[in-house]
Amino acid sequence: MDDPVLLTGAGGRVGEAILQGLGETYDWRLMYHNPPDEEPDHEYLVGDVIDEEVVREAVDGVAAIIHLAGDPRPSAPWKSVLSNNIDGTQKMYEAAVEAGVERFVYASSNHAVGAFETDERTPEMYRTDDDYRLDGTELPRPGNLYGVSKATGEVLGRYYHDEHGIKVCNVRIGNLTEGHPPIDYERGQAMWLSYPDCAHLHERTLEADYEFEIVYGISDNDRKYYSLERAKEALGYDPQDNSAEWDGDEHVVNDQ
Ligand SMILES: NC(=O)C1=CN([C@@H]2O[C@H](COP(=O)(O)OP(=O)(O)OC[C@H]3O[C@@H](n4cnc5c(N)ncnc54)[C@H](O)[C@@H]3O)[C@@H](O)[C@H]2O)C=CC1
Ligand SMILES: O=C1O[C@H](COP(=O)(O)O)[C@@H](O)[C@H](O)[C@H]1O
């Protein structure tokens, strides 16, 4: 990719995972909400994704956008997700199509489909011997207002793709945790996304040939209730990590 890639929410955890793995791979333009503590190694700007002027400046001349900025709290109140997540994402899309950006990668969430985790299905669905899988073709079923905002971001992508032709990949990210899977948290282990797999997955979203996709962003965990088939087929995702290979913070398999 010759032109820069815009990374919004660059100062957050997902941004950190992506830059750890792909810092040298692309010509990044980083967007921060507040001035970063340390001088970044890449071109950057500071601003709010609901500020149309800053957003226009951010998208100018980029080939692709990875849009992470937003309120990531499952407990976030409506006022915050309406502004930071829904309005911010719509403004990013609007500016992107106006500027002729080719592709838009959107950080959706497991919480867009959290209400599939019913009392009848849990905790069995978090376990290896359960074959219940969501595959991305199901309708959103959020369990909180944050999930509603993430599902709305996916639908905004559907609209901007159909109406304006921008390529869109919605990644329903699981539980990104650095180093090892979440400890004593079955659900989190089933949807663990390691930092290296997160970076690799985003590299595939920037390189693969697709039109509109919804994929799950988790590692290749033995325990899983999200199918990775679409991410593998449409993007060529080839995850390397598996929460079942961990006992707490100890890597018990292939620890060479
Ligand atoms: N960390 C995870 O496991 C998961 C994250 N996600 C999504 O990934 C994205 C990034 O999440 P994290 O890195 O974990 O969160 P984070 O809170 O660490 O990073 C988000 C960044 O977005 C910035 N931001 C928030 N509102 C903004 C605004 N109005 N304008 C400009 N910047 C703004 C924040 O300053 C922050 O640096 C979020 O959209 C979240 O919904 C989805 C599923 C799981
Ligand atoms: O969307 C998100 O999901 C992850 C995992 O959800 P959790 O319910 O297991 O905490 C969450 O950590 C992250 O903050 C959120 O943005």
Short mmCIF file of C-alpha atoms in Angstrom, two decimals, residues 13-166:
data_model
loop_
_atom_site.label_atom_id
_atom_site.label_comp_id
_atom_site.label_asym_id
_atom_site.label_seq_id
_atom_site.Cartn_x
_atom_site.Cartn_y
_atom_site.Cartn_z
CA ARG A 13 -4.86 -1.13 23.54
CA VAL A 14 -5.91 -2.35 20.10
CA GLY A 15 -3.83 0.41 18.53
CA GLU A 16 -0.86 -0.72 20.61
CA ALA A 17 -1.25 -4.34 19.42
CA ILE A 18 -1.48 -3.26 15.79
CA LEU A 19 1.52 -0.94 15.99
CA GLN A 20 3.59 -3.53 17.86
CA GLY A 21 3.10 -5.95 14.99
CA LEU A 22 2.78 -3.67 11.99
CA GLY A 23 4.59 -0.47 12.96
CA GLU A 24 7.14 -0.91 10.22
CA THR A 25 4.81 -2.44 7.62
CA TYR A 26 2.76 0.64 6.72
CA ASP A 27 3.12 4.34 6.39
CA TRP A 28 0.88 5.19 9.35
CA ARG A 29 -1.03 8.33 10.15
CA LEU A 30 -2.04 8.09 13.80
CA MET A 31 -5.00 9.89 15.29
CA TYR A 32 -5.02 10.53 19.04
CA HIS A 33 -7.76 12.01 21.18
CA ASN A 34 -5.24 13.75 23.42
CA PRO A 35 -1.59 14.62 22.80
CA PRO A 36 0.53 11.46 23.25
CA ASP A 37 2.96 11.37 26.20
CA GLU A 38 5.85 10.37 23.96
CA GLU A 39 6.63 11.57 20.45
CA PRO A 40 5.24 8.86 18.10
CA ASP A 41 7.45 7.28 15.43
CA HIS A 42 4.84 8.15 12.81
CA GLU A 43 2.96 11.11 11.42
CA TYR A 44 0.09 11.95 13.77
CA LEU A 45 -2.69 14.34 14.60
CA VAL A 46 -4.78 15.03 17.67
CA GLY A 47 -8.54 15.53 17.69
CA ASP A 48 -12.00 14.20 18.22
CA VAL A 49 -13.71 11.95 15.69
CA ILE A 50 -16.87 14.02 15.98
CA ASP A 51 -14.97 17.11 14.79
CA GLU A 52 -15.63 17.20 11.04
CA GLU A 53 -12.71 19.50 10.29
CA VAL A 54 -10.14 17.31 12.06
CA VAL A 55 -11.65 14.19 10.52
CA ARG A 56 -11.37 15.66 7.00
CA GLU A 57 -7.73 16.45 7.69
CA ALA A 58 -7.17 12.94 9.08
CA VAL A 59 -8.53 11.09 6.05
CA ASP A 60 -6.95 13.30 3.40
CA GLY A 61 -4.77 11.19 1.10
CA VAL A 62 -5.02 7.90 3.00
CA ALA A 63 -5.59 4.57 1.26
CA ALA A 64 -7.33 2.92 4.19
CA ILE A 65 -8.67 3.57 7.67
CA ILE A 66 -8.60 1.34 10.71
CA HIS A 67 -11.18 2.95 12.93
CA LEU A 68 -10.67 2.09 16.59
CA ALA A 69 -11.53 5.35 18.32
CA GLY A 70 -14.49 5.19 20.61
CA ASP A 71 -15.70 4.41 24.09
CA PRO A 72 -14.81 0.71 24.62
CA ARG A 73 -16.61 0.21 27.93
CA PRO A 74 -19.37 -2.41 27.88
CA SER A 75 -21.01 -0.29 30.62
CA ALA A 76 -20.68 2.98 28.69
CA PRO A 77 -23.74 5.22 28.92
CA TRP A 78 -25.86 6.07 25.89
CA LYS A 79 -24.71 9.69 25.74
CA SER A 80 -21.12 8.58 25.34
CA VAL A 81 -21.64 5.80 22.80
CA LEU A 82 -24.04 7.95 20.80
CA SER A 83 -21.39 10.60 20.42
CA ASN A 84 -18.02 8.79 20.46
CA ASN A 85 -19.06 5.56 18.77
CA ILE A 86 -22.05 6.22 16.54
CA ASP A 87 -21.68 9.86 15.55
CA GLY A 88 -17.88 9.53 15.43
CA THR A 89 -18.08 6.51 13.12
CA GLN A 90 -20.61 8.18 10.82
CA LYS A 91 -18.38 11.23 10.54
CA MET A 92 -15.40 9.05 9.72
CA TYR A 93 -17.33 7.23 6.99
CA GLU A 94 -18.73 10.42 5.52
CA ALA A 95 -15.27 11.99 5.30
CA ALA A 96 -13.78 8.74 3.98
CA VAL A 97 -16.14 8.44 1.02
CA GLU A 98 -15.82 12.16 0.28
CA ALA A 99 -12.03 11.76 0.16
CA GLY A 100 -12.20 8.57 -1.94
CA VAL A 101 -10.65 6.28 0.69
CA GLU A 102 -10.64 2.69 -0.62
CA ARG A 103 -11.24 0.65 2.50
CA PHE A 104 -12.52 1.03 6.03
CA VAL A 105 -11.78 -1.45 8.79
CA TYR A 106 -14.10 -1.07 11.75
CA ALA A 107 -13.49 -2.26 15.29
CA SER A 108 -16.77 -3.94 16.14
CA SER A 109 -17.14 -6.11 19.19
CA ASN A 110 -18.27 -9.38 20.71
CA HIS A 111 -20.78 -7.15 22.53
CA ALA A 112 -22.65 -6.58 19.25
CA VAL A 113 -23.79 -10.20 19.66
CA GLY A 114 -23.50 -10.55 23.44
CA ALA A 115 -27.15 -11.48 24.01
CA PHE A 116 -26.65 -14.81 22.21
CA GLU A 117 -24.95 -15.82 25.47
CA THR A 118 -28.21 -16.79 27.14
CA ASP A 119 -28.59 -18.45 30.54
CA GLU A 120 -29.50 -21.69 28.72
CA ARG A 121 -26.29 -21.67 26.63
CA THR A 122 -23.79 -20.51 29.23
CA PRO A 123 -21.33 -21.50 30.53
CA GLU A 124 -21.38 -24.60 28.27
CA MET A 125 -20.89 -22.53 25.10
CA TYR A 126 -17.54 -21.30 26.44
CA ARG A 127 -16.20 -24.87 26.57
CA THR A 128 -14.29 -27.05 24.14
CA ASP A 129 -16.89 -29.80 23.91
CA ASP A 130 -19.72 -27.41 22.95
CA ASP A 131 -20.20 -26.88 19.22
CA TYR A 132 -22.36 -23.72 19.32
CA ARG A 133 -20.85 -21.16 16.91
CA LEU A 134 -21.71 -17.68 15.71
CA ASP A 135 -20.32 -17.11 12.22
CA GLY A 136 -21.07 -13.47 11.36
CA THR A 137 -24.20 -14.18 9.29
CA GLU A 138 -26.44 -13.85 12.36
CA LEU A 139 -28.21 -10.57 13.06
CA PRO A 140 -26.67 -8.42 15.80
CA ARG A 141 -27.98 -9.15 19.27
CA PRO A 142 -26.36 -6.70 21.68
CA GLY A 143 -26.55 -7.15 25.42
CA ASN A 144 -25.83 -3.52 26.30
CA LEU A 145 -25.90 -0.04 24.79
CA TYR A 146 -22.20 -0.24 23.94
CA GLY A 147 -23.05 -3.33 21.86
CA VAL A 148 -25.88 -1.40 20.22
CA SER A 149 -23.36 1.26 19.21
CA LYS A 150 -20.98 -1.36 17.77
CA ALA A 151 -23.80 -3.00 15.81
CA THR A 152 -24.78 0.42 14.52
CA GLY A 153 -21.22 0.98 13.32
CA GLU A 154 -21.48 -2.25 11.32
CA VAL A 155 -24.74 -1.06 9.75
CA LEU A 156 -23.18 2.30 8.89
CA GLY A 157 -20.52 0.32 7.04
CA ARG A 158 -23.20 -1.62 5.19
CA TYR A 159 -24.80 1.66 4.09
CA TYR A 160 -21.58 3.39 3.05
CA HIS A 161 -20.45 0.29 1.16
CA ASP A 162 -23.74 -0.17 -0.69
CA GLU A 163 -24.26 3.51 -1.40
CA HIS A 164 -20.68 4.60 -2.04
CA GLY A 165 -18.70 1.46 -2.80
CA ILE A 166 -16.08 1.77 -0.04
#
